[in-house]
Amino acid sequence: MPLYLGLDSSTQSLSAIVLDIGDGKRRVVFEDSLSFDETFPDYGTRHGVLPGDDPLVAVSSPLMWAAALDEMMSRVSRAGLDLGRLAAVSGSAQQHGSVYLNAGAARALASLDPGRPLVDQVRPMLSRPVSPIWMDSSTGAECRQIASAVGGDTVLAQHTGSRAFERFTGPQIRKFAQREPDAYAATSRIHLVSSFLASLLAGSDAPVDPGDGSGMNLMDLETGTWWGPAMDATAPGLRDKLPKIAPASAIVGPLAAYWTKRYGFPAARVVVWSGDNPCSLIGTGLVREGRLAVSLGTSDTVFGLMREPRVDPTGTGHVFGSPTGEFMGLTCFKNGSLARERIRDKWHLSWDEFSGILRSTPPGNGGRVLLPWFEPEITPAVTEPGVRRCGLAEDDRDGNVRGVIEAQMTSMALHSRWMGVDVDTIHATGGAAANREILQVMADVFDADVYQFEVGNSASLGAALRAAQADAAVRGPAATWDEVVRELAEPVTTSRIAPVPERVAVYREFARTYAACEAEALGRVSVR
Ligand code: XUL
């Protein structure tokens, strides 16, 4: 009976999950997670981001991600699992981030030495020591230049699934090519975080999947190929620097000798990696249209499967590829868990105390609103960070606790309307989805039943399930996606949190107040 490993390299941590699937059994046999800041203090990251002076810039260390992969694979190898049964490995990674490799990287990848730590062998491969990540919002000018070169944001969105976004890889590449032309010229391959880590596992140049490729403003969504006008608008000679695009179920190759010799892994299949949101789509069992998932992590995201790519006319959301070969709609909010923590920490609260305040205060906060834009916000687009309050005192502890959660949920509900899903059920995931008081506000604001999951990390679960799906397809016959997610990625029936009708009515009114406050803060007359 095969084992499947799913890894998730997120903003702040690397997680792993191992599934044992076969003979009617489907269970999790291993789960672990390591925090980048705590495990690798020498890199100096804070919440997984390297410190810097410009609040619009967010970069991290690809070497740290490689070191984390090495450490996690070592832990998996020592976990007492019957490693010989490991059939396939896949992964999930924070989306949009890019890793820049030089001309020597291909050879170095093919000859990784099991006798030396991975990180020492990755260092000479890099043509850029840092990786811009999804929290970066410093490429406003590059976004405007790319959009205008292809005929405007609407044209760009029609082809790539999104208008130009600061964190997307294309604008980031353009900034690098313009500011550091020599380093750009010395770059032979630009990987996403996902394809970089898959390359390290396979010891060869891994492709990008359509799910993560659609987070670049470079891929034609319908054909799943790089879109010429976007490449031309982004940077010179880009076509040769981009990896191939392959389906999420493609096999990159067997695990490199580095892993088999150093840690005793078998030559398991390395399946193409994808982004954390496409992987979470699988890990929350959303393989059919009509339901939404809300992920409460470093970023908060709302997403759901789409059979046809319906692009957001308001320019807020994205259409990405789905690992099922279809599409997914997604809206991303940058001020997620870090904003919740900022409010909690300001009053030195435990999460229990935070929940207690949500339980004991009235829904709707008396019409007072907090806009938690501690960092520049993606949705709605806010480049000048700063918390804004409408009618709420800065020192009102309970009002601010309620305020941050109500604003996040209301913003998610308003800005995901473009997906056109008449939502009656939400699959909740991510760290804060363990908190039932937060989920109660979600249920009341969305007027929908909210469910929790047995496995909290839906991204690594989704990656492991994708590994199982791809491996089964090679062995044939391929399983349906309903079969792939069965039992493991189904919501816990008894976890249902139902909306309370009186509160739903309060939040209907509150949504109008929130929208007016948001519009005023954005200097608009009304919210689009
Ligand atoms: C999605 C996005 C974030 C990152 C964080 O577009 O930017 O959700 O993937 O992990």
Tab-separated table of N, CA and C in Angstrom, residues 29-129:
chain	number	residue	atom	x	y	z
A	29	VAL	N	-0.758	9.560	8.294
A	29	VAL	CA	0.126	8.836	9.209
A	29	VAL	C	1.276	9.699	9.723
A	30	PHE	N	1.404	10.911	9.188
A	30	PHE	CA	2.479	11.797	9.655
A	30	PHE	C	2.104	13.241	9.354
A	31	GLU	N	2.357	14.124	10.293
A	31	GLU	CA	2.153	15.559	10.080
A	31	GLU	C	3.201	16.310	10.862
A	32	ASP	N	3.829	17.291	10.255
A	32	ASP	CA	4.817	18.089	10.986
A	32	ASP	C	4.904	19.472	10.330
A	33	SER	N	5.420	20.413	11.076
A	33	SER	CA	5.543	21.766	10.553
A	33	SER	C	6.732	22.443	11.211
A	34	LEU	N	7.471	23.232	10.456
A	34	LEU	CA	8.538	24.019	11.090
A	34	LEU	C	8.403	25.484	10.701
A	35	SER	N	8.623	26.342	11.696
A	35	SER	CA	8.523	27.788	11.451
A	35	SER	C	9.882	28.287	10.971
A	36	PHE	N	9.877	29.074	9.897
A	36	PHE	CA	11.145	29.583	9.356
A	36	PHE	C	11.875	30.444	10.392
A	37	ASP	N	11.156	31.377	11.016
A	37	ASP	CA	11.810	32.304	11.962
A	37	ASP	C	12.482	31.537	13.105
A	38	GLU	N	11.766	30.523	13.625
A	38	GLU	CA	12.285	29.816	14.797
A	38	GLU	C	13.362	28.804	14.436
A	39	THR	N	13.163	28.084	13.330
A	39	THR	CA	14.108	27.011	12.995
A	39	THR	C	15.373	27.549	12.347
A	40	PHE	N	15.247	28.670	11.639
A	40	PHE	CA	16.403	29.220	10.926
A	40	PHE	C	16.615	30.691	11.279
A	41	PRO	N	16.908	30.972	12.573
A	41	PRO	CA	17.034	32.373	13.000
A	41	PRO	C	18.160	33.108	12.279
A	42	ASP	N	19.163	32.363	11.776
A	42	ASP	CA	20.310	33.027	11.133
A	42	ASP	C	19.914	33.820	9.890
A	43	TYR	N	18.801	33.449	9.275
A	43	TYR	CA	18.388	34.192	8.076
A	43	TYR	C	17.740	35.533	8.437
A	44	GLY	N	17.320	35.653	9.692
A	44	GLY	CA	16.796	36.939	10.183
A	44	GLY	C	15.416	37.305	9.676
A	45	THR	N	14.608	36.328	9.257
A	45	THR	CA	13.266	36.675	8.780
A	45	THR	C	12.335	36.981	9.954
A	46	ARG	N	11.318	37.774	9.670
A	46	ARG	CA	10.229	38.030	10.625
A	46	ARG	C	8.945	37.620	9.931
A	47	HIS	N	8.273	36.644	10.509
A	47	HIS	CA	7.098	36.063	9.846
A	47	HIS	C	7.443	35.600	8.423
A	48	GLY	N	8.666	35.144	8.229
A	48	GLY	CA	9.074	34.593	6.933
A	48	GLY	C	9.540	35.617	5.922
A	49	VAL	N	9.611	36.892	6.330
A	49	VAL	CA	9.983	37.970	5.403
A	49	VAL	C	11.283	38.612	5.894
A	50	LEU	N	12.199	38.947	4.976
A	50	LEU	CA	13.445	39.604	5.378
A	50	LEU	C	13.173	41.062	5.720
A	51	PRO	N	13.768	41.563	6.806
A	51	PRO	CA	13.495	42.954	7.196
A	51	PRO	C	14.034	43.943	6.163
A	52	GLY	N	13.400	45.096	6.069
A	52	GLY	CA	13.838	46.133	5.126
A	52	GLY	C	13.151	47.437	5.450
A	53	ASP	N	13.603	48.525	4.815
A	53	ASP	CA	13.077	49.847	5.154
A	53	ASP	C	11.788	50.193	4.417
A	54	ASP	N	11.628	49.664	3.216
A	54	ASP	CA	10.492	50.062	2.384
A	54	ASP	C	9.287	49.165	2.674
A	55	PRO	N	8.191	49.745	3.203
A	55	PRO	CA	7.030	48.900	3.548
A	55	PRO	C	6.377	48.244	2.330
A	56	LEU	N	6.706	48.725	1.134
A	56	LEU	CA	6.099	48.130	-0.061
A	56	LEU	C	6.878	46.901	-0.546
A	57	VAL	N	8.114	46.747	-0.064
A	57	VAL	CA	8.956	45.639	-0.535
A	57	VAL	C	8.848	44.446	0.413
A	58	ALA	N	8.678	43.250	-0.143
A	58	ALA	CA	8.688	42.026	0.682
A	58	ALA	C	9.482	40.958	-0.057
A	59	VAL	N	10.632	40.610	0.511
A	59	VAL	CA	11.465	39.560	-0.086
A	59	VAL	C	11.796	38.517	0.976
A	60	SER	N	12.123	37.309	0.512
A	60	SER	CA	12.538	36.270	1.441
A	60	SER	C	13.760	35.562	0.870
A	61	SER	N	14.186	34.502	1.556
A	61	SER	CA	15.428	33.846	1.168
A	61	SER	C	15.180	32.468	0.562
A	62	PRO	N	15.517	32.295	-0.730
A	62	PRO	CA	15.358	30.964	-1.331
A	62	PRO	C	16.271	29.926	-0.672
A	63	LEU	N	17.400	30.392	-0.119
A	63	LEU	CA	18.299	29.451	0.575
A	63	LEU	C	17.630	28.891	1.821
A	64	MET	N	16.890	29.763	2.510
A	64	MET	CA	16.190	29.313	3.719
A	64	MET	C	15.135	28.271	3.353
A	65	TRP	N	14.448	28.479	2.227
A	65	TRP	CA	13.442	27.494	1.808
A	65	TRP	C	14.117	26.158	1.494
A	66	ALA	N	15.310	26.214	0.869
A	66	ALA	CA	16.036	24.976	0.544
A	66	ALA	C	16.478	24.280	1.842
A	67	ALA	N	16.968	25.081	2.792
A	67	ALA	CA	17.405	24.511	4.077
A	67	ALA	C	16.218	23.854	4.786
A	68	ALA	N	15.052	24.490	4.688
A	68	ALA	CA	13.851	23.945	5.334
A	68	ALA	C	13.426	22.634	4.673
A	69	LEU	N	13.540	22.581	3.347
A	69	LEU	CA	13.185	21.344	2.638
A	69	LEU	C	14.098	20.210	3.095
A	70	ASP	N	15.389	20.506	3.200
A	70	ASP	CA	16.361	19.514	3.648
A	70	ASP	C	16.010	19.007	5.055
A	71	GLU	N	15.713	19.956	5.939
A	71	GLU	CA	15.388	19.608	7.328
A	71	GLU	C	14.108	18.772	7.401
A	72	MET	N	13.087	19.179	6.623
A	72	MET	CA	11.812	18.452	6.693
A	72	MET	C	11.940	17.046	6.106
A	73	MET	N	12.698	16.909	5.021
A	73	MET	CA	12.885	15.575	4.444
A	73	MET	C	13.649	14.686	5.427
A	74	SER	N	14.595	15.286	6.136
A	74	SER	CA	15.322	14.529	7.153
A	74	SER	C	14.350	14.060	8.253
A	75	ARG	N	13.449	14.951	8.660
A	75	ARG	CA	12.475	14.571	9.700
A	75	ARG	C	11.554	13.452	9.208
A	76	VAL	N	11.089	13.567	7.951
A	76	VAL	CA	10.193	12.527	7.410
A	76	VAL	C	10.928	11.189	7.407
A	77	SER	N	12.211	11.230	7.049
A	77	SER	CA	12.976	9.979	6.949
A	77	SER	C	13.181	9.338	8.324
A	78	ARG	N	13.108	10.152	9.380
A	78	ARG	CA	13.345	9.627	10.736
A	78	ARG	C	12.048	9.375	11.506
A	79	ALA	N	10.891	9.448	10.797
A	79	ALA	CA	9.601	9.410	11.501
A	79	ALA	C	9.093	7.996	11.766
A	80	GLY	N	9.882	6.998	11.418
A	80	GLY	CA	9.441	5.622	11.681
A	80	GLY	C	8.446	5.104	10.650
A	81	LEU	N	8.360	5.781	9.504
A	81	LEU	CA	7.459	5.316	8.442
A	81	LEU	C	8.164	4.216	7.648
A	82	ASP	N	7.362	3.381	6.985
A	82	ASP	CA	7.941	2.369	6.099
A	82	ASP	C	8.259	3.075	4.776
A	83	LEU	N	9.432	3.753	4.755
A	83	LEU	CA	9.774	4.672	3.653
A	83	LEU	C	9.738	4.018	2.279
A	84	GLY	N	10.038	2.720	2.248
A	84	GLY	CA	10.059	1.997	0.973
A	84	GLY	C	8.714	2.063	0.261
A	85	ARG	N	7.639	2.329	1.016
A	85	ARG	CA	6.299	2.395	0.407
A	85	ARG	C	5.979	3.775	-0.161
A	86	LEU	N	6.887	4.725	0.007
A	86	LEU	CA	6.593	6.072	-0.507
A	86	LEU	C	6.560	6.036	-2.042
A	87	ALA	N	5.387	6.301	-2.598
A	87	ALA	CA	5.212	6.171	-4.052
A	87	ALA	C	5.377	7.512	-4.769
A	88	ALA	N	4.921	8.585	-4.152
A	88	ALA	CA	5.002	9.881	-4.840
A	88	ALA	C	5.013	11.032	-3.836
A	89	VAL	N	5.610	12.127	-4.267
A	89	VAL	CA	5.738	13.343	-3.458
A	89	VAL	C	5.255	14.510	-4.307
A	90	SER	N	4.458	15.398	-3.711
A	90	SER	CA	4.188	16.646	-4.409
A	90	SER	C	4.194	17.790	-3.400
A	91	GLY	N	3.947	18.980	-3.876
A	91	GLY	CA	4.051	20.094	-2.953
A	91	GLY	C	3.194	21.273	-3.351
A	92	SER	N	3.118	22.190	-2.383
A	92	SER	CA	2.359	23.420	-2.491
A	92	SER	C	3.306	24.519	-2.031
A	93	ALA	N	3.181	25.701	-2.626
A	93	ALA	CA	4.041	26.792	-2.159
A	93	ALA	C	3.275	28.105	-2.232
A	94	GLN	N	3.711	29.058	-1.412
A	94	GLN	CA	3.145	30.403	-1.511
A	94	GLN	C	3.238	30.815	-2.975
A	95	GLN	N	2.191	31.462	-3.477
A	95	GLN	CA	2.140	31.786	-4.896
A	95	GLN	C	2.910	33.072	-5.208
A	96	HIS	N	3.217	33.230	-6.485
A	96	HIS	CA	3.761	34.469	-7.076
A	96	HIS	C	5.258	34.694	-6.844
A	97	GLY	N	5.845	34.194	-5.756
A	97	GLY	CA	7.262	34.423	-5.438
A	97	GLY	C	8.145	33.799	-6.511
A	98	SER	N	9.313	34.416	-6.748
A	98	SER	CA	10.168	33.911	-7.828
A	98	SER	C	11.612	33.725	-7.378
A	99	VAL	N	12.267	32.724	-7.987
A	99	VAL	CA	13.640	32.356	-7.639
A	99	VAL	C	14.470	32.413	-8.922
A	100	TYR	N	15.627	33.063	-8.844
A	100	TYR	CA	16.416	33.382	-10.038
A	100	TYR	C	17.696	32.548	-10.057
A	101	LEU	N	17.825	31.682	-11.085
A	101	LEU	CA	18.961	30.753	-11.158
A	101	LEU	C	19.874	31.112	-12.332
A	102	ASN	N	21.168	30.866	-12.150
A	102	ASN	CA	22.145	31.200	-13.197
A	102	ASN	C	22.388	30.014	-14.139
A	103	ALA	N	23.307	30.215	-15.077
A	103	ALA	CA	23.539	29.211	-16.121
A	103	ALA	C	24.115	27.905	-15.556
A	104	GLY	N	24.745	27.981	-14.391
A	104	GLY	CA	25.342	26.761	-13.816
A	104	GLY	C	24.330	25.900	-13.073
A	105	ALA	N	23.109	26.412	-12.890
A	105	ALA	CA	22.152	25.730	-12.005
A	105	ALA	C	21.734	24.361	-12.539
A	106	ALA	N	21.523	24.271	-13.864
A	106	ALA	CA	21.019	23.008	-14.413
A	106	ALA	C	21.998	21.876	-14.101
A	107	ARG	N	23.291	22.156	-14.300
A	107	ARG	CA	24.286	21.103	-14.030
A	107	ARG	C	24.381	20.801	-12.542
A	108	ALA	N	24.350	21.858	-11.746
A	108	ALA	CA	24.452	21.677	-10.293
A	108	ALA	C	23.269	20.859	-9.765
A	109	LEU	N	22.074	21.111	-10.335
A	109	LEU	CA	20.870	20.374	-9.909
A	109	LEU	C	21.006	18.883	-10.226
A	110	ALA	N	21.593	18.620	-11.389
A	110	ALA	CA	21.696	17.232	-11.838
A	110	ALA	C	22.763	16.463	-11.069
A	111	SER	N	23.606	17.175	-10.332
A	111	SER	CA	24.694	16.459	-9.647
A	111	SER	C	24.754	16.829	-8.164
A	112	LEU	N	23.587	16.937	-7.527
A	112	LEU	CA	23.557	17.267	-6.093
A	112	LEU	C	24.291	16.172	-5.317
A	113	ASP	N	25.191	16.605	-4.447
A	113	ASP	CA	26.048	15.668	-3.706
A	113	ASP	C	25.388	15.296	-2.373
A	114	PRO	N	25.034	14.003	-2.184
A	114	PRO	CA	24.359	13.587	-0.944
A	114	PRO	C	25.220	13.785	0.299
A	115	GLY	N	26.496	14.057	0.104
A	115	GLY	CA	27.396	14.196	1.252
A	115	GLY	C	27.443	15.611	1.808
A	116	ARG	N	26.831	16.574	1.112
A	116	ARG	CA	26.897	17.972	1.583
A	116	ARG	C	25.503	18.548	1.714
A	117	PRO	N	25.290	19.424	2.722
A	117	PRO	CA	23.948	20.001	2.897
A	117	PRO	C	23.468	20.688	1.609
A	118	LEU	N	22.168	20.601	1.369
A	118	LEU	CA	21.568	21.149	0.153
A	118	LEU	C	21.873	22.636	-0.003
A	119	VAL	N	21.765	23.359	1.106
A	119	VAL	CA	21.855	24.819	1.035
A	119	VAL	C	23.210	25.268	0.461
A	120	ASP	N	24.280	24.543	0.793
A	120	ASP	CA	25.615	24.901	0.282
A	120	ASP	C	25.689	24.705	-1.229
A	121	GLN	N	24.850	23.797	-1.731
A	121	GLN	CA	24.894	23.519	-3.167
A	121	GLN	C	23.932	24.421	-3.953
A	122	VAL	N	22.949	24.975	-3.245
A	122	VAL	CA	21.998	25.875	-3.917
A	122	VAL	C	22.599	27.286	-4.023
A	123	ARG	N	23.389	27.677	-3.024
A	123	ARG	CA	23.933	29.052	-2.989
A	123	ARG	C	24.577	29.447	-4.330
A	124	PRO	N	25.493	28.609	-4.883
A	124	PRO	CA	26.110	29.027	-6.153
A	124	PRO	C	25.174	29.008	-7.366
A	125	MET	N	23.957	28.487	-7.200
A	125	MET	CA	23.011	28.448	-8.334
A	125	MET	C	22.281	29.775	-8.525
A	126	LEU	N	22.295	30.632	-7.491
A	126	LEU	CA	21.411	31.805	-7.506
A	126	LEU	C	22.023	32.988	-8.254
A	127	SER	N	21.226	33.625	-9.117
A	127	SER	CA	21.677	34.861	-9.751
A	127	SER	C	21.094	36.066	-8.999
A	128	ARG	N	20.248	35.793	-8.029
A	128	ARG	CA	19.672	36.844	-7.178
A	128	ARG	C	19.524	36.225	-5.784
A	129	PRO	N	20.108	36.850	-4.772
A	129	PRO	CA	20.107	36.195	-3.450
A	129	PRO	C	18.740	36.165	-2.773
